[in-house]
XYZ file of C-alpha atoms in Angstrom:
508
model
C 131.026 13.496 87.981
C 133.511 15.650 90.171
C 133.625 16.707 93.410
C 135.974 19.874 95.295
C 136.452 20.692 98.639
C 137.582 23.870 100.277
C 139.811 23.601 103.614
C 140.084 19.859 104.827
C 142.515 21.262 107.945
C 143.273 17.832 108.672
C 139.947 16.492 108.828
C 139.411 13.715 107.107
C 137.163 11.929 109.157
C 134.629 14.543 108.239
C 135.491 15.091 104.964
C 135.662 11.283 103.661
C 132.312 10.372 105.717
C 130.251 13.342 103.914
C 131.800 11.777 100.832
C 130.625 8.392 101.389
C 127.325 9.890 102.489
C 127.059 11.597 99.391
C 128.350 8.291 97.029
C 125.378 6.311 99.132
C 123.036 9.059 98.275
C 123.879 10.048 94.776
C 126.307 7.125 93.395
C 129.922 7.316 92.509
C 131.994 10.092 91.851
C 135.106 10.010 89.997
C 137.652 12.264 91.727
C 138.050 14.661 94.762
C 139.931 17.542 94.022
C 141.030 19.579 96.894
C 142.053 23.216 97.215
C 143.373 25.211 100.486
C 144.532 23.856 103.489
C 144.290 20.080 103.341
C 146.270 19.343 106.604
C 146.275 21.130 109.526
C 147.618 21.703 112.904
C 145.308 19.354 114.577
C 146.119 16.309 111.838
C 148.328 13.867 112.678
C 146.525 11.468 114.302
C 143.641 11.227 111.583
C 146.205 11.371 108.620
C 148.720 8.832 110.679
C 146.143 6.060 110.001
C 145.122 6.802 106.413
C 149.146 6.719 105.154
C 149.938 3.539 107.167
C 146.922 1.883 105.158
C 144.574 1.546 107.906
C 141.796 3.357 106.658
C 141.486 4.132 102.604
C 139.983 7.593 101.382
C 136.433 6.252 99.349
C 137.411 7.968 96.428
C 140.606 9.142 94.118
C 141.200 12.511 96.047
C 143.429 15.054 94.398
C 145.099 18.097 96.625
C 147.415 21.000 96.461
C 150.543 21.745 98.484
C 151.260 23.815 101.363
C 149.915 27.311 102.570
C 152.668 27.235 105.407
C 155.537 26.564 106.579
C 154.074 24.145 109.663
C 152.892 21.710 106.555
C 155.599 21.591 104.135
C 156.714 18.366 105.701
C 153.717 16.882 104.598
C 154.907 17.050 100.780
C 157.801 15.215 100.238
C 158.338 15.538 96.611
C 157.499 19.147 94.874
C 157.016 17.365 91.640
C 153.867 15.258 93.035
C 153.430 12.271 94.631
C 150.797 9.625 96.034
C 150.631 10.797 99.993
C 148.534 7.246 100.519
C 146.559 4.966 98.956
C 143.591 6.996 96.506
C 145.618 10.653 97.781
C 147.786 12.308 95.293
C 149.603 15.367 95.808
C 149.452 16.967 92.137
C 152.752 19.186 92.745
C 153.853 22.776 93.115
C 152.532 24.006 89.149
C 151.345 21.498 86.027
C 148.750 20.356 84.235
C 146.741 16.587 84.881
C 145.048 15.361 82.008
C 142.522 12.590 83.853
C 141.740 9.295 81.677
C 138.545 10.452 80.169
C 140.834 13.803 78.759
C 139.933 15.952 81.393
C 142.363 19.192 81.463
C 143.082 20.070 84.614
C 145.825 22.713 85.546
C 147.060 23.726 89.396
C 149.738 25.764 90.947
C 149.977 25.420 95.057
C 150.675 27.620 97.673
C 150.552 31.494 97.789
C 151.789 34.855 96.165
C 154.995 35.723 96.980
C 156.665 38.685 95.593
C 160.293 37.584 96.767
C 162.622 35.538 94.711
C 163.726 33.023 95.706
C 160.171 31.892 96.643
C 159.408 29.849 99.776
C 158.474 26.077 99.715
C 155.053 26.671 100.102
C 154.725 29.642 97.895
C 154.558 31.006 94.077
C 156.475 33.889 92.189
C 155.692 35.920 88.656
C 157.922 33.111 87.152
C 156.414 29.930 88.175
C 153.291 31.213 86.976
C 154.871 32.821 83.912
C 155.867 29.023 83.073
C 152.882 27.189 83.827
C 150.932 29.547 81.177
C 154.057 29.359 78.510
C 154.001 25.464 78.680
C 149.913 25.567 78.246
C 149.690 28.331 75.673
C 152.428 26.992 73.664
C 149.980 23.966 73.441
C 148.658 23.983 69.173
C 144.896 24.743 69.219
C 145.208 25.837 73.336
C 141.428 26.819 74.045
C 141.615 26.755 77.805
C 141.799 24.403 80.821
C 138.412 22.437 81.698
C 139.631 23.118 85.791
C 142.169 25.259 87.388
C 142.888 24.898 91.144
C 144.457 27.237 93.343
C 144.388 27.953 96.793
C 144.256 31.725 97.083
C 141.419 33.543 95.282
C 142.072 35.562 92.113
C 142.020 39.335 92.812
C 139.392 41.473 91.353
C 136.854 37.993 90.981
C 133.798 39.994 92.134
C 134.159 42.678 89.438
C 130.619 42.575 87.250
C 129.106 40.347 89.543
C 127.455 39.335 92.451
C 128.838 40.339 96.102
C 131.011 38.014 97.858
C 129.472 38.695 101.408
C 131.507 39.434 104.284
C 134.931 39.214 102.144
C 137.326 41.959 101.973
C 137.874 41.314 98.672
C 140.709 44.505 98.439
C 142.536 42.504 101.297
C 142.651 39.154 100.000
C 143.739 37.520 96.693
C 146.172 37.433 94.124
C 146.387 39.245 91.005
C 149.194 36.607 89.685
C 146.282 33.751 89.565
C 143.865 36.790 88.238
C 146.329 36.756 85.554
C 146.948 32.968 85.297
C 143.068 32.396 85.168
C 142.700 35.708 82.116
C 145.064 33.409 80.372
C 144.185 29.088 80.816
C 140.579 30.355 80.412
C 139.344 27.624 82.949
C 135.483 26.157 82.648
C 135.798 25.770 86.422
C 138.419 27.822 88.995
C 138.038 26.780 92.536
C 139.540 28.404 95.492
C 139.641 28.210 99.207
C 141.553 29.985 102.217
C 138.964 32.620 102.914
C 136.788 30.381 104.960
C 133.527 31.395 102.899
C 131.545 29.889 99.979
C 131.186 32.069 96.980
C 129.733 31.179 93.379
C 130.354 33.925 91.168
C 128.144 34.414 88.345
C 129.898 32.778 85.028
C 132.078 35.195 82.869
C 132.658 35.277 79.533
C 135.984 34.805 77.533
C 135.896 36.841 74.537
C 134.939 40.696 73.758
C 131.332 40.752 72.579
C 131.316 41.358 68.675
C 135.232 41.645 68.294
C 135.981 38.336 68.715
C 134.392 34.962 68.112
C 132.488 33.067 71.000
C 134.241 31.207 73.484
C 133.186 29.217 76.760
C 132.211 31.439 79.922
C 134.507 30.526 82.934
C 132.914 29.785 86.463
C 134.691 30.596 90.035
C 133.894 29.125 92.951
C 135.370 29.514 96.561
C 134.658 26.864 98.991
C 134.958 27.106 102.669
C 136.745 24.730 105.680
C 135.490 21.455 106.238
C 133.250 20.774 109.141
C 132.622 24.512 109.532
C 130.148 25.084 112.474
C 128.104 28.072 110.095
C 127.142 25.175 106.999
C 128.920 27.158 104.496
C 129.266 25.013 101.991
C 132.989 22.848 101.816
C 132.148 20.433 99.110
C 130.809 21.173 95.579
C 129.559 18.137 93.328
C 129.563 19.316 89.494
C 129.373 17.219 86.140
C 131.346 18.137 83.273
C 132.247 16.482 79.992
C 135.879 17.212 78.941
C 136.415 20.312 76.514
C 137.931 18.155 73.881
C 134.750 15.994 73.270
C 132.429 18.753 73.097
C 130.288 20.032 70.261
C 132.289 23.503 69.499
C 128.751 24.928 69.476
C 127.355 23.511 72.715
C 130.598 24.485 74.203
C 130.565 28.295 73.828
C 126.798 28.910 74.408
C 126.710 31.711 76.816
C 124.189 31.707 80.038
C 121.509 34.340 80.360
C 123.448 35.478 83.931
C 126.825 35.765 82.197
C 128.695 38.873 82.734
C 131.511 40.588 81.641
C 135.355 39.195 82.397
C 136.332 40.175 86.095
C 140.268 40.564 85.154
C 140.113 42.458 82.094
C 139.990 45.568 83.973
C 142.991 44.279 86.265
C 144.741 43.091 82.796
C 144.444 46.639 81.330
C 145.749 48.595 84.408
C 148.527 46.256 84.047
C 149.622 46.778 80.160
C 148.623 50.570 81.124
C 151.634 50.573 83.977
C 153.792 48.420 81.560
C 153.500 51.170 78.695
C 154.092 54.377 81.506
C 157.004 52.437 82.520
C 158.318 52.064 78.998
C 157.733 55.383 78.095
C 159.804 56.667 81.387
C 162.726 54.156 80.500
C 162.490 54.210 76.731
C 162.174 57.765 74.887
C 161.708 56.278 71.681
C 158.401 54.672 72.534
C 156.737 57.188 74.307
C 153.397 56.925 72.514
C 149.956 55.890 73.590
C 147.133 54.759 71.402
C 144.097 57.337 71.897
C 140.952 54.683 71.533
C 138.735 57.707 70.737
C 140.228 58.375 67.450
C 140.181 56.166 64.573
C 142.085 52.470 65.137
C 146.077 52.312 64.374
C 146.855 56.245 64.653
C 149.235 57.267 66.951
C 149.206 60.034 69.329
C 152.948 61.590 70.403
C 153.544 62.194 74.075
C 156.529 64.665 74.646
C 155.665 64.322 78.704
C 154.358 67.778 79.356
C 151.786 66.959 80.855
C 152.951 65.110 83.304
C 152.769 66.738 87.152
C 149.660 68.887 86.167
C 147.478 68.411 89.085
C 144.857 70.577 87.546
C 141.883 69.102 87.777
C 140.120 67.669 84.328
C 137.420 69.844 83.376
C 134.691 68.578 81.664
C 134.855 68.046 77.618
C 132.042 70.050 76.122
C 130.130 68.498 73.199
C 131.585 68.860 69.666
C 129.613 71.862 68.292
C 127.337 71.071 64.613
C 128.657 71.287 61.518
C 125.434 72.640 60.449
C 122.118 73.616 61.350
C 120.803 70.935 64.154
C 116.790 69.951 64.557
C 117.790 68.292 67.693
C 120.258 70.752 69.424
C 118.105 72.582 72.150
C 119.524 75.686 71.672
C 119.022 75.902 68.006
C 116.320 77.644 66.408
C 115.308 74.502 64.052
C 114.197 72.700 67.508
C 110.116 72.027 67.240
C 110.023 73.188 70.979
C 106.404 73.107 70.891
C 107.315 68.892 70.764
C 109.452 69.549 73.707
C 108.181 67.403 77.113
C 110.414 67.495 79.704
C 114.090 69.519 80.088
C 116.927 68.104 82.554
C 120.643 69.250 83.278
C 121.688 67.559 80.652
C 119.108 65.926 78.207
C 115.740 66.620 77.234
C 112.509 64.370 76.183
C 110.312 65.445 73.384
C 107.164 63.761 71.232
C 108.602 62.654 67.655
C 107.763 64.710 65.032
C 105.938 62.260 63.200
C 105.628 59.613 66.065
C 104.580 56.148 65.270
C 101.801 56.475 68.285
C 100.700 59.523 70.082
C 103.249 58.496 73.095
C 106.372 57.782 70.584
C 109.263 59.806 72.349
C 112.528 60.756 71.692
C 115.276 61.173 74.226
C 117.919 63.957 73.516
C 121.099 65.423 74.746
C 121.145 69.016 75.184
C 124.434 69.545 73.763
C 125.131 68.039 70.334
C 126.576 64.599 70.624
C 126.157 62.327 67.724
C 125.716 58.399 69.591
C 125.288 57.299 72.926
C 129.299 55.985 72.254
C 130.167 59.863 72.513
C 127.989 60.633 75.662
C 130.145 61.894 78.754
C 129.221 60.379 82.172
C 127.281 62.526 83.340
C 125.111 63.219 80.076
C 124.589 59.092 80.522
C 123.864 58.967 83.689
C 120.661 61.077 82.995
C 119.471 59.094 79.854
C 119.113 56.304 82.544
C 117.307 58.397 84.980
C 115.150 59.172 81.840
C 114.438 55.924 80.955
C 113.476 54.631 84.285
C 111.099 57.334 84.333
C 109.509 56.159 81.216
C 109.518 52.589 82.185
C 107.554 53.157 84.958
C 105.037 55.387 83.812
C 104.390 53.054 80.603
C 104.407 49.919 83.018
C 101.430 52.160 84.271
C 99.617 52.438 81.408
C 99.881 48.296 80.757
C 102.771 48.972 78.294
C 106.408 48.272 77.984
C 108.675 50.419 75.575
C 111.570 48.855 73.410
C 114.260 52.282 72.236
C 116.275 52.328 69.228
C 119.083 54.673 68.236
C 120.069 53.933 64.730
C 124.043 56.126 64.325
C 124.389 56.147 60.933
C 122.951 59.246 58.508
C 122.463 61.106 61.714
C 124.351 64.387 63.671
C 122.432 64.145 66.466
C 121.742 61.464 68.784
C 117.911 60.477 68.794
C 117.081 57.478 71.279
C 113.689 56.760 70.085
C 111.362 55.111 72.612
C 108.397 53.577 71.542
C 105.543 51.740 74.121
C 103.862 48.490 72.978
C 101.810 46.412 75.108
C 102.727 44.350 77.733
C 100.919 41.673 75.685
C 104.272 40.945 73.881
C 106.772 39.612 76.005
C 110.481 40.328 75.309
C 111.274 36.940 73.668
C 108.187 38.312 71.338
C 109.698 41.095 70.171
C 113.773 40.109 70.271
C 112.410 37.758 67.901
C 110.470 40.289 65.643
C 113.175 42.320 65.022
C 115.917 39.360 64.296
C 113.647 37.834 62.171
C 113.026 40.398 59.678
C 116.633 41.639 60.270
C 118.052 37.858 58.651
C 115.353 38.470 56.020
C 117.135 41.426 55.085
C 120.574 39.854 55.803
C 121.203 41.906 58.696
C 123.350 40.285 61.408
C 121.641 41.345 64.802
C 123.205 40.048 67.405
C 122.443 39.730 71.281
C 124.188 41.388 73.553
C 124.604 39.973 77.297
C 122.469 41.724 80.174
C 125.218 42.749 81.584
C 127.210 44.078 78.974
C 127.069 47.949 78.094
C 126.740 49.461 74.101
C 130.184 51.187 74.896
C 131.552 47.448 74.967
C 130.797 46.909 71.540
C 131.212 49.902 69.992
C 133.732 53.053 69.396
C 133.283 56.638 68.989
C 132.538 57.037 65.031
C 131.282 53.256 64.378
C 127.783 52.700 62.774
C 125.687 50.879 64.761
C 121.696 50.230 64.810
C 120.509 49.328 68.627
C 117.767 47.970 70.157
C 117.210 47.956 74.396
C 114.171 46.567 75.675
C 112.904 47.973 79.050
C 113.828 44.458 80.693
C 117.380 45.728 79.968
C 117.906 43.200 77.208
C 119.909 44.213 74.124
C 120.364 43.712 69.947
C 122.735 45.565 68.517
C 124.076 45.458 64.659
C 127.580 47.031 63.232
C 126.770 48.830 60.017
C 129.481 47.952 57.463
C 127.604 49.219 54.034
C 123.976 50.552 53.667
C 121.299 50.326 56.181
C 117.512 51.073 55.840
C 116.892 54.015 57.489
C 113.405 53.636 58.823
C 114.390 49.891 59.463
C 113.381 50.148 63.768
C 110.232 51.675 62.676
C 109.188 49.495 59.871
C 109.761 46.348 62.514
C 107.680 47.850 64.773
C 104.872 48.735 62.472
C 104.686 45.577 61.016
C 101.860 43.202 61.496
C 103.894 41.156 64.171
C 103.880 43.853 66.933
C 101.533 46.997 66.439
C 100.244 45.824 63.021
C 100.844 49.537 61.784
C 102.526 48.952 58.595
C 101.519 52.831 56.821
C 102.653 54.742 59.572
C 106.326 52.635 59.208
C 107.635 55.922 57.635
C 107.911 59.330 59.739
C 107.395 61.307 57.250
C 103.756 59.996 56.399
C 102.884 60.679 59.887
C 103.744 64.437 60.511
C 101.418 66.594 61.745
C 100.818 70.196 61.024
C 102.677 72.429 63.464
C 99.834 74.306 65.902
């Protein structure tokens, strides 16, 4: 059982009594850890009579160096050292393993870009060494805690709003990077004089890599703050190394997407214009629309056109299309409703009356291959349907299946509200392991363009919760299998009508 604190600023008095409060309250705790500012201006007289002995912190408290140049005094040795009895300072960068094998790594002060660095800040290479001497570690998974004092930049990315926080002002994209890399369980911050929880993040890429544990950040503001924002976080965690491997990488329903990964790209992205300005011989970029491993050349022509892009028209059929609007195999008499860009139509041989089908105009063969603004009114279209199902007591669960297809065909089918979610998630992974298909989940907040490349086989499910299944196709895949799932006795108990073709009807 752990406790962290934001900004002590030299008040200790208020900081150790809500920790004895809480120890009276809730029992013992085993450590304090402190991030920000833990002296301040104001404390001398308070901190005079905890280092001559007089008074005792109630609890092995743990804190991080200086923010400034007013408490630098107040760290005598950068390496770490106890400041008085149950206070450590930890020390400008390094890793404390605790006696139950608790991980925990910290680097003090804040970002500076100059070299050499101030006493009370850190450069590119201090950080670049606290990850090399971590990572070089055999097995590294991540750290179970990191502590810093500045926020990592870009932390609210995929998540939930920090409040009043300027986040574009404040934080440092050297800890974003630091955190990207020790993969901490726990990251807590300070400075900012606000409390923030983000939502937990996730460590891998969904379906390209295996499972690992979700991260969680959380910012803590001053001690003794006259608003109640919340300085002191208690939190119970069971060291990384004695975990099940299972337990340990279970992801939580609210996890989303990693906040740095964007940050991370931009990054490599500058790195590789860079080398391609300094270095002719490796001026090539890989294009992640085209197939994995080619190359394309770059001879730098294009560089200084300030034209502006135009939008990239659909590739055009191969052959005749049933699904392009403009094509004369279209059943237009099936045809609902028409937008800018997509179109809604009755299946031909719908499994109910109200089966639909949502369609681009233009002939695009996955959702993968959609442009923005061709997306952007598939989800306008499928609000629509949600609510007017929701109206009619029913729910609708859509399925594109991109394999043996030209055209993309997001088929939307309503059940009743009856079945809940959980009810039919489980419907369709059930008889997908009895046919040894691997159907995975994929996070709320994670998007089918995450998962999958223009050109990969995929089957999809979305329910209208936003919930998600989605399963690569590496060999042969039945080709009414959504239907058939549907139509079995488990949801609508339709099992002959599991085929489309059974269920056409004769054109009026």
């Amino acid at each position: 059982r752990r406790l962290a604190c934001g900004d002590a600023e030299g008040r200790l008095e208020a900081l150790f009594g809500r920790v004895r409060a809480i120890q009276s309250k809730s029992g013992r705790f085993d450590m304090l850890l402190c991030v920000g500012d833990f002296f301040g201006s104001a404390s001398d007289a308070e901190w005079a009579e905890y280092r001559s002995g007089a008074k005792k912190a109630p609890i092995p408290t743990f804190v991080l160096g200086a923010n400034n140049q007013e408490t630098v005094h107040c760290f005598p040795d950068v390496s770490g050292c106890e400041l008085a009895e149950n206070i450590t300072y930890l020390g400008r960068r390094g890793l404390f393993s605790s006696t139950s094998g608790l991980q925990i790594a910290y680097l003090s002060g804040t970002e500076s870009q100059e070299e050499p660095t101030a006493a009370y800040s850190f450069s590119s290479k201090d950080v670049t060494e606290l990850k090399t001497s971590l990572l070089s570690t055999p097995n590294f998974k991540g750290v179970d805690i990191l502590l810093t004092s500045p926020w990592p930049r870009g932390v609210e990315s995929f998540a939930n709003s920090p409040g009043e926080i300027d986040t574009k002002k404040c934080g440092s994209t050297l800890i974003s990077d630091l955190a990207t890399s020790l993969k901490p369980r726990y990251h807590f911050a300070a400075l900012q004089k606000a409390y923030y929880e983000r939502l937990p993040y996730r460590n891998h890429t969904v379906l390209q890599e295996a499972p690992q544990h979700v991260s969680r950040f959380i910012a803590l503001a001053e001690v003794g703050n006259t608003t109640k924002k919340k300085y002191l976080y208690a939190f119970s965690i069971v060291p990384m190394s004695l975990m099940d491997p299972a337990e340990l990488v279970k992801q939580p329903q609210d996890v989303t997407e990693n906040p740095y990964r964007k940050l991370w790209k931009e990054g490599q992205k500058t790195k590789a214009l860079g080398c391609a300005e300094e270095e002719p011989a490796c001026q090539f970029f890989f294009d992640l629309n085209k197939h994995q491993g080619k190359k394309r050349p770059s001879d730098g022509k294009d560089r200084g056109n300030s034209q502006p892009k135009q939008a990239k028209k659909p590739p055009q059929p191969t052959g005749p299309c049933w699904f392009c609007l403009a094509s004369p195999e279209v059943e237009k008499h099936l045809v609902v409703s028409i937008g800018t860009h997509c179109y809604l139509a009755l299946a031909k041989g719908g499994l109910l009356p109200d089966h639909v089908l949502i369609l681009p105009i233009g002939h695009y063969q996955s959702v993968v291959d959609l442009s923005s603004e061709v997306m952007e009114e598939v989800v306008k279209y499928k609000s629509a349907l949600k609510e007017f199902f929701r109206s009619k007591g029913k729910r609708y669960v859509l399925f594109e299946r991109n394999y043996k297809s030209q055209h993309l065909q997001l088929q939307v089918i309503p059940v009743p509200l009856d079945f809940t979610s959980e009810d039919i998630k489980e419907c369709f992974i059930t008889q997908a392991q009895e046919q040894h298909i691997e159907l995975l989940e994929i996070p709320e907040h994670s998007d089918i363009t995450q998962v999958a490349r223009p050109g990969m086989p995929y089957f999809y499910v979305e329910l209208d919760t936003g919930e998600k299944l989605f399963h690569r196709i590496r060999g042969s895949f039945p080709l009414q299998f959504g239907r058939a799932v549907l139509a079995s006795g488990a949801l609508l108990a339709l099992p002959e009508r599991s085929d489309w073709r059974s269920c056409t009807a004769t054109r009026p």
